[in-house]
Coordinates of C-alpha atoms and ligand atoms in Angstrom, one line a residue:
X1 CA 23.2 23.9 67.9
X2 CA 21.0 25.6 70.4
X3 CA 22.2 29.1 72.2
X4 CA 20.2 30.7 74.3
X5 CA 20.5 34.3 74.3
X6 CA 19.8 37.1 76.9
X7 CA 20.2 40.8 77.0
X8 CA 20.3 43.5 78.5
X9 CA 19.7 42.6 82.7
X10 CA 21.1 46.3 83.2
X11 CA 22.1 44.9 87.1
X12 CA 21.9 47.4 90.1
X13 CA 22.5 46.7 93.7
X14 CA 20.8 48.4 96.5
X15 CA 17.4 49.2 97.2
X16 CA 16.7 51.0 93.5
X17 CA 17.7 47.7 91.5
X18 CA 14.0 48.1 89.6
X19 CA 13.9 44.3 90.3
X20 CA 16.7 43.7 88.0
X21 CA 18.2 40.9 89.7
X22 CA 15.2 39.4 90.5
X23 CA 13.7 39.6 86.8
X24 CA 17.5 38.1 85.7
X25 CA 16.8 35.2 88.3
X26 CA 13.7 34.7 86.7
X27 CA 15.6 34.6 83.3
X28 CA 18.2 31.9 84.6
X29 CA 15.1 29.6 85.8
X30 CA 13.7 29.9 82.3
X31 CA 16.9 28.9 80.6
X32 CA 17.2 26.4 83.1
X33 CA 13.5 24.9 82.2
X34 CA 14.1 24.3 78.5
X35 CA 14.4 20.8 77.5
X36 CA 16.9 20.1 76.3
X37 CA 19.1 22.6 77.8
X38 CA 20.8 24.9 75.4
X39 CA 24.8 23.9 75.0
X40 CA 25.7 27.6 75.6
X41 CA 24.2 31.0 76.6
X42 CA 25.4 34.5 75.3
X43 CA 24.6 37.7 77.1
X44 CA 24.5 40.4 74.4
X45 CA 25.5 43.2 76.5
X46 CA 24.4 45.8 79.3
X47 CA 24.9 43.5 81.6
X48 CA 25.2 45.8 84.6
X49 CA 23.3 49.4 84.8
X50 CA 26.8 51.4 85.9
X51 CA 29.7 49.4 85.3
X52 CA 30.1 48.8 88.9
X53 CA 32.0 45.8 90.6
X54 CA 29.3 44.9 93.0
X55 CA 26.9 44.6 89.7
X56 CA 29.1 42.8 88.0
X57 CA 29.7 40.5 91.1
X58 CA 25.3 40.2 91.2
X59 CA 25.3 39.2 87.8
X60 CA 28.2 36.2 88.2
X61 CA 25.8 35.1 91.4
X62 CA 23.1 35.2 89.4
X63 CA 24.1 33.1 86.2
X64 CA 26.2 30.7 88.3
X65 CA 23.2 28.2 88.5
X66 CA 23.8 27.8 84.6
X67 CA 25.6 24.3 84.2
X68 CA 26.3 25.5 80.3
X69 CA 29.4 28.4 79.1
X70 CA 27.8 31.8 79.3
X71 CA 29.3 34.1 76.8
X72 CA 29.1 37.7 77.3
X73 CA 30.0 40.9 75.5
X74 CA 30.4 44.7 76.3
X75 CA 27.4 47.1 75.5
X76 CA 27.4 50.3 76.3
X77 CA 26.7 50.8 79.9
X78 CA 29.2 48.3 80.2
X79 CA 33.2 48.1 81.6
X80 CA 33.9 44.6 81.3
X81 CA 36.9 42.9 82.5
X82 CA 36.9 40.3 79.5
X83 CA 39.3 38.8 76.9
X84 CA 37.8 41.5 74.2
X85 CA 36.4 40.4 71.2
X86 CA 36.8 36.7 69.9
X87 CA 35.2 33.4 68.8
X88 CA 33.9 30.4 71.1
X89 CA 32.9 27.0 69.7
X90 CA 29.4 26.0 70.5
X91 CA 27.5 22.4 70.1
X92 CA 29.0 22.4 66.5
X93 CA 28.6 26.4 65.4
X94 CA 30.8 29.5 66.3
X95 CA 29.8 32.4 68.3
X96 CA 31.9 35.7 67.0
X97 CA 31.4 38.2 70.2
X98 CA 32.2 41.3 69.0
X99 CA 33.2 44.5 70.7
X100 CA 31.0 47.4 69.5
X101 CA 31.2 49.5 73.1
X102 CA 33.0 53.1 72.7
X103 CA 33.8 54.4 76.2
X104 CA 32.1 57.1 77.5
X105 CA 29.2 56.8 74.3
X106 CA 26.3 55.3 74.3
X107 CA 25.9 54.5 70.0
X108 CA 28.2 51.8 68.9
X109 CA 31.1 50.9 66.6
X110 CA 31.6 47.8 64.9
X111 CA 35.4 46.5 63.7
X112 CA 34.3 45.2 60.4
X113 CA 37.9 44.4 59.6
X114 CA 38.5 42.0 63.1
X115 CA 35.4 40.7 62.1
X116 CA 36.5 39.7 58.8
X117 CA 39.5 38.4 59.8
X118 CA 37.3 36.4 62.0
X119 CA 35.0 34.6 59.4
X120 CA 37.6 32.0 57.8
X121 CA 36.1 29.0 58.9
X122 CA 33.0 27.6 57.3
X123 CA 31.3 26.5 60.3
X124 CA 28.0 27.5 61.0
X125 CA 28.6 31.1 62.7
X126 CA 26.7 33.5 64.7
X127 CA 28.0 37.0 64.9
X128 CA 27.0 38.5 68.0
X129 CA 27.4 42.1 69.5
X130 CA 25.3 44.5 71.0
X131 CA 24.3 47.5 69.3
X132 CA 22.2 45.7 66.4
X133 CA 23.2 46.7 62.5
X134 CA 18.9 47.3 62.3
X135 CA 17.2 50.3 62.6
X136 CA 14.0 50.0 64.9
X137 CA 11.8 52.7 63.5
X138 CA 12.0 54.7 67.2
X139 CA 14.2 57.4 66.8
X140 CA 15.6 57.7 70.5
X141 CA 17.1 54.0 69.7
X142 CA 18.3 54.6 66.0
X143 CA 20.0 57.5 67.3
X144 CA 22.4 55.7 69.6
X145 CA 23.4 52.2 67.0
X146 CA 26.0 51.7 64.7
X147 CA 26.8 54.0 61.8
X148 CA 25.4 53.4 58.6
X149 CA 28.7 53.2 56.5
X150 CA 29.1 50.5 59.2
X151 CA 25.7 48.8 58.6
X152 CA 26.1 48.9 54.7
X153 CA 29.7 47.4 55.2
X154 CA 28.3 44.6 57.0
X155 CA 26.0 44.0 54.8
X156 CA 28.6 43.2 52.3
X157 CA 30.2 41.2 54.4
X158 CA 27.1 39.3 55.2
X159 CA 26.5 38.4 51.4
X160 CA 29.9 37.1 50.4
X161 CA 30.3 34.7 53.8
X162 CA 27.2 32.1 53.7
X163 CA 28.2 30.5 57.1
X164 CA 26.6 33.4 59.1
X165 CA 23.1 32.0 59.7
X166 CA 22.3 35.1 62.1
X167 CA 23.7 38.3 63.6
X168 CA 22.6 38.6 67.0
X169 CA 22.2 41.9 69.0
X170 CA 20.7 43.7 72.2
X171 CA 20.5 47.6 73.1
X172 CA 17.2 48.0 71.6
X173 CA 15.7 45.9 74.5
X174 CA 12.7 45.0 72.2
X175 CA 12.5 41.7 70.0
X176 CA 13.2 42.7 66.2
X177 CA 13.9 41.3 62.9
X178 CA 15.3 42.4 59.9
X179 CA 17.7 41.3 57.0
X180 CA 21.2 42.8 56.0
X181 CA 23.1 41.1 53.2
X182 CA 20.3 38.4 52.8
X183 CA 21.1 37.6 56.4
X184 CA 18.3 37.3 59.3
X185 CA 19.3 39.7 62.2
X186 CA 17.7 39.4 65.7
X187 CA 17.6 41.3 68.6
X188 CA 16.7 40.3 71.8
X189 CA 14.5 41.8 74.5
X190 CA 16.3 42.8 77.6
X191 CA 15.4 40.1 80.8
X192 CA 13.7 43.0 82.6
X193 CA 12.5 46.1 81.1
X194 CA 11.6 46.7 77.8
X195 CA 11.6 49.9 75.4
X196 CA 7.9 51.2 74.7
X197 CA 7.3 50.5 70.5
X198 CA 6.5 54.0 69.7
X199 CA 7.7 54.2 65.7
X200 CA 8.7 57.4 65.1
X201 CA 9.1 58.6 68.3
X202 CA 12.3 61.1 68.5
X203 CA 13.0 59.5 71.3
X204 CA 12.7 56.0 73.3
X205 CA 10.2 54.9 76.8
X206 CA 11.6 51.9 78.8
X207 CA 7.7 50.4 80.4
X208 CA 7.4 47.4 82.2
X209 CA 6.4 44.9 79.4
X210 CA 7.1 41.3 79.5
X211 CA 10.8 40.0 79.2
X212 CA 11.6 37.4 76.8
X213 CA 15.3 35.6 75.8
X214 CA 16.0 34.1 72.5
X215 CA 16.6 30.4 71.3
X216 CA 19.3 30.2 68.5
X217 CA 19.3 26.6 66.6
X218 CA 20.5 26.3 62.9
X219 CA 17.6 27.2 61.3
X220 CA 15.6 29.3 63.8
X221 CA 15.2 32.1 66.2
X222 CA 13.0 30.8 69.1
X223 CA 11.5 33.7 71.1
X224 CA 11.0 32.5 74.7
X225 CA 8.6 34.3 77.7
X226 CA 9.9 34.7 80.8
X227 CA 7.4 34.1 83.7
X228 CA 8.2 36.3 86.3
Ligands
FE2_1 FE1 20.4 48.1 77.4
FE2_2 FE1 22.7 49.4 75.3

């Protein structure tokens, strides 16, 4: 199994796109260079700054060089016309893309129950969504993830089913790790701008830092620069 994983492009059209189109191109080469290429690619939300059809029509032009399934799932700048949360098959593992967007909010909610429901296979899973069951340390992004009932639930979750080998994430546009339920959880930094690593900040900075993706095989995260 290898996944590539990207986050948070945030697409605008017109003049003020902050290069976001051009930083996601960049982002698509850098997929495209890896050898060999990854089997699939999942796009863990915010895909486009305001849920507009022309941004969601930039990012389609965008990714279309990929030759591999791209995967993508609601965050919360997000209205995405999608089949709503379910599983893919991918080079021998499932992908769960979960749904933890609540219109009109930017903090998340996770369907612990659907996701349950989800887990009955034994294959090698990956549960992705995009507000991350972590907490960052920077206040501005703790303030706006998932409950912690809802993190703690997971966590159980994550201890009784062994065939989770990572729970993937975005939103915090920063590369993080942490465990829940003895389980590794990732977050990927967005493909353009990133959020300023201020711990214990009340709120959150986006600067121009270096963009990055993520490389998902069995046993590893793989954190990837992109050149830009
Ligand atoms: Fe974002
Ligand atoms: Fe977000």
């Amino acid at each position: 199994m290898t996944i590539a994983q990207l986050s948070d492009p945030h697409i605008k059209v017109g003049p003020n796109d902050e290069g976001s189109a051009a930083a996601l191109a960049s982002a698509v080469d850098a997929v495209l260079a890896l050898t060999p290429l990854p089997a699939a690619v999942v796009v863990t939300g915010d895909l486009a700054e305001h849920a507009a059809a022309a941004e969601y029509e930039r990012f389609a032009e965008l990714v279309a060089p990929l030759p591999m399934p791209v995967h993508v799932l609601p965050g919360n700048h997000d209205d995405l016309d999608w089949p709503g949360p379910h599983s893919v098959d991918c080079d021998g593992a499932r992908v769960v893309l979960c749904d933890t967007h609540i219109p009109g909010r930017d903090d998340g909610h996770l369907e612990l129950d659907w996701l349950a429901a989800e887990l009955r296979t034994e294959t090698p899973t990956i549960v992705a969504m995009h507000h991350p069951p972590l907490l960052t340390g920077i206040g501005g992004l703790d303030a706006i993830g998932l409950p912690d009932t809802e993190k703690a639930a997971l966590a159980e979750l994550l201890a009784r089913s062994p065939q989770i080998k990572r729970v993937i994430a975005g939103h915090v546009h920063r590369t993080a790790f942490a465990s829940l339920g003895g389980c590794v959880v990732a977050t990927c930094a967005s493909t353009n701008l990133q959020a300023k690593l201020e711990i214990g900040s009340p709120g959150f900075t986006i600067v121009p830092e270096p963009p990055a993706f993520l490389v998902h095989t069995h046993d590893v995260a793989h954190v990837q620069p992109i050149q830009g």
